[in-house]
Amino acid sequence: RLQVQERMTRQIADFVNETLHPLGVAVVMEGLHMCSMMRGVRKHDARMTTSAMLGGFRNSMATRMEFLDNISRGSSDLHF
């Protein structure tokens, strides 16, 4: 269904948290925004990255930074 990327990112994090009850949840999503690519500014690479952090990932800056560092190192396609 069509929806705002930020909301979907948070809904995924909430679902994982409520279903599994982990110590922390981190969700990072990258989307191509067709509205920016096809009309208006006509950016050819209209990527937007959103994240939602819960529990240990939200409360601990060191944990959050380690996670973000690991996923950015693992994929040259992610843009933070």
Coordinates of C-alpha atoms in Angstrom, one line a residue:
R1 CA 0.0 0.0 0.0
L2 CA 1.1 3.5 -0.6
Q3 CA 2.4 5.3 2.4
V4 CA 5.1 7.6 3.8
Q5 CA 8.5 5.9 4.0
E6 CA 9.2 7.2 7.5
R7 CA 5.9 5.7 8.8
M8 CA 6.6 2.3 7.2
T9 CA 10.1 2.2 8.7
R10 CA 8.6 2.9 12.2
Q11 CA 5.8 0.3 11.6
I12 CA 8.4 -2.4 10.8
A13 CA 10.4 -1.6 13.9
D14 CA 7.3 -1.6 16.1
F15 CA 6.2 -4.9 14.7
V16 CA 9.5 -6.6 15.2
N17 CA 9.7 -5.1 18.7
E18 CA 6.1 -6.2 19.7
T19 CA 6.5 -9.7 18.2
L20 CA 10.0 -10.7 19.3
H21 CA 10.5 -8.5 22.4
P22 CA 14.3 -8.1 21.7
L23 CA 16.7 -5.8 23.6
G24 CA 16.8 -3.5 20.6
V25 CA 15.5 -3.0 17.1
A26 CA 17.2 -1.1 14.2
V27 CA 15.5 -0.7 10.9
V28 CA 17.1 1.2 8.0
M29 CA 15.3 1.7 4.7
E30 CA 16.3 3.3 1.5
G31 CA 13.8 4.2 -1.2
L32 CA 13.8 5.7 -4.6
H33 CA 11.2 8.5 -4.8
M34 CA 9.6 8.4 -8.2
C35 CA 7.8 11.7 -7.6
S36 CA 11.1 13.5 -7.3
M37 CA 12.5 11.6 -10.3
M38 CA 9.7 12.2 -12.7
R39 CA 8.3 15.6 -11.9
G40 CA 9.4 18.8 -10.3
V41 CA 13.1 18.7 -9.6
R42 CA 13.7 15.7 -11.9
K43 CA 16.5 14.2 -9.8
H44 CA 17.7 11.0 -11.3
D45 CA 18.9 9.6 -8.0
A46 CA 16.2 10.6 -5.6
R47 CA 17.1 8.3 -2.8
M48 CA 15.9 8.8 0.8
T49 CA 17.2 6.8 3.8
T50 CA 15.1 6.5 6.9
S51 CA 15.8 4.7 10.2
A52 CA 14.0 3.7 13.3
M53 CA 15.8 2.7 16.5
L54 CA 14.2 1.2 19.6
G55 CA 15.6 -0.2 22.9
G56 CA 19.3 -0.6 23.0
F57 CA 19.8 1.0 19.6
R58 CA 18.0 4.1 20.7
N59 CA 19.4 4.4 24.2
S60 CA 23.1 3.7 23.4
M61 CA 24.9 5.9 21.0
A62 CA 27.8 3.5 20.8
T63 CA 25.5 0.6 19.8
R64 CA 23.7 2.7 17.2
M65 CA 26.9 3.9 15.7
E66 CA 28.4 0.4 15.6
F67 CA 25.2 -0.8 13.7
L68 CA 25.3 2.1 11.2
D69 CA 29.0 1.7 10.6
N70 CA 28.6 -2.1 10.0
I71 CA 25.8 -1.7 7.5
S72 CA 27.4 1.1 5.6
R73 CA 30.7 -0.8 5.4
G74 CA 28.8 -3.9 4.1
S75 CA 27.0 -2.1 1.2
S76 CA 28.4 0.6 -1.0
D77 CA 24.8 1.1 -2.2
L78 CA 23.5 2.6 1.1
H79 CA 23.6 6.4 1.4
F80 CA 23.7 7.9 5.0

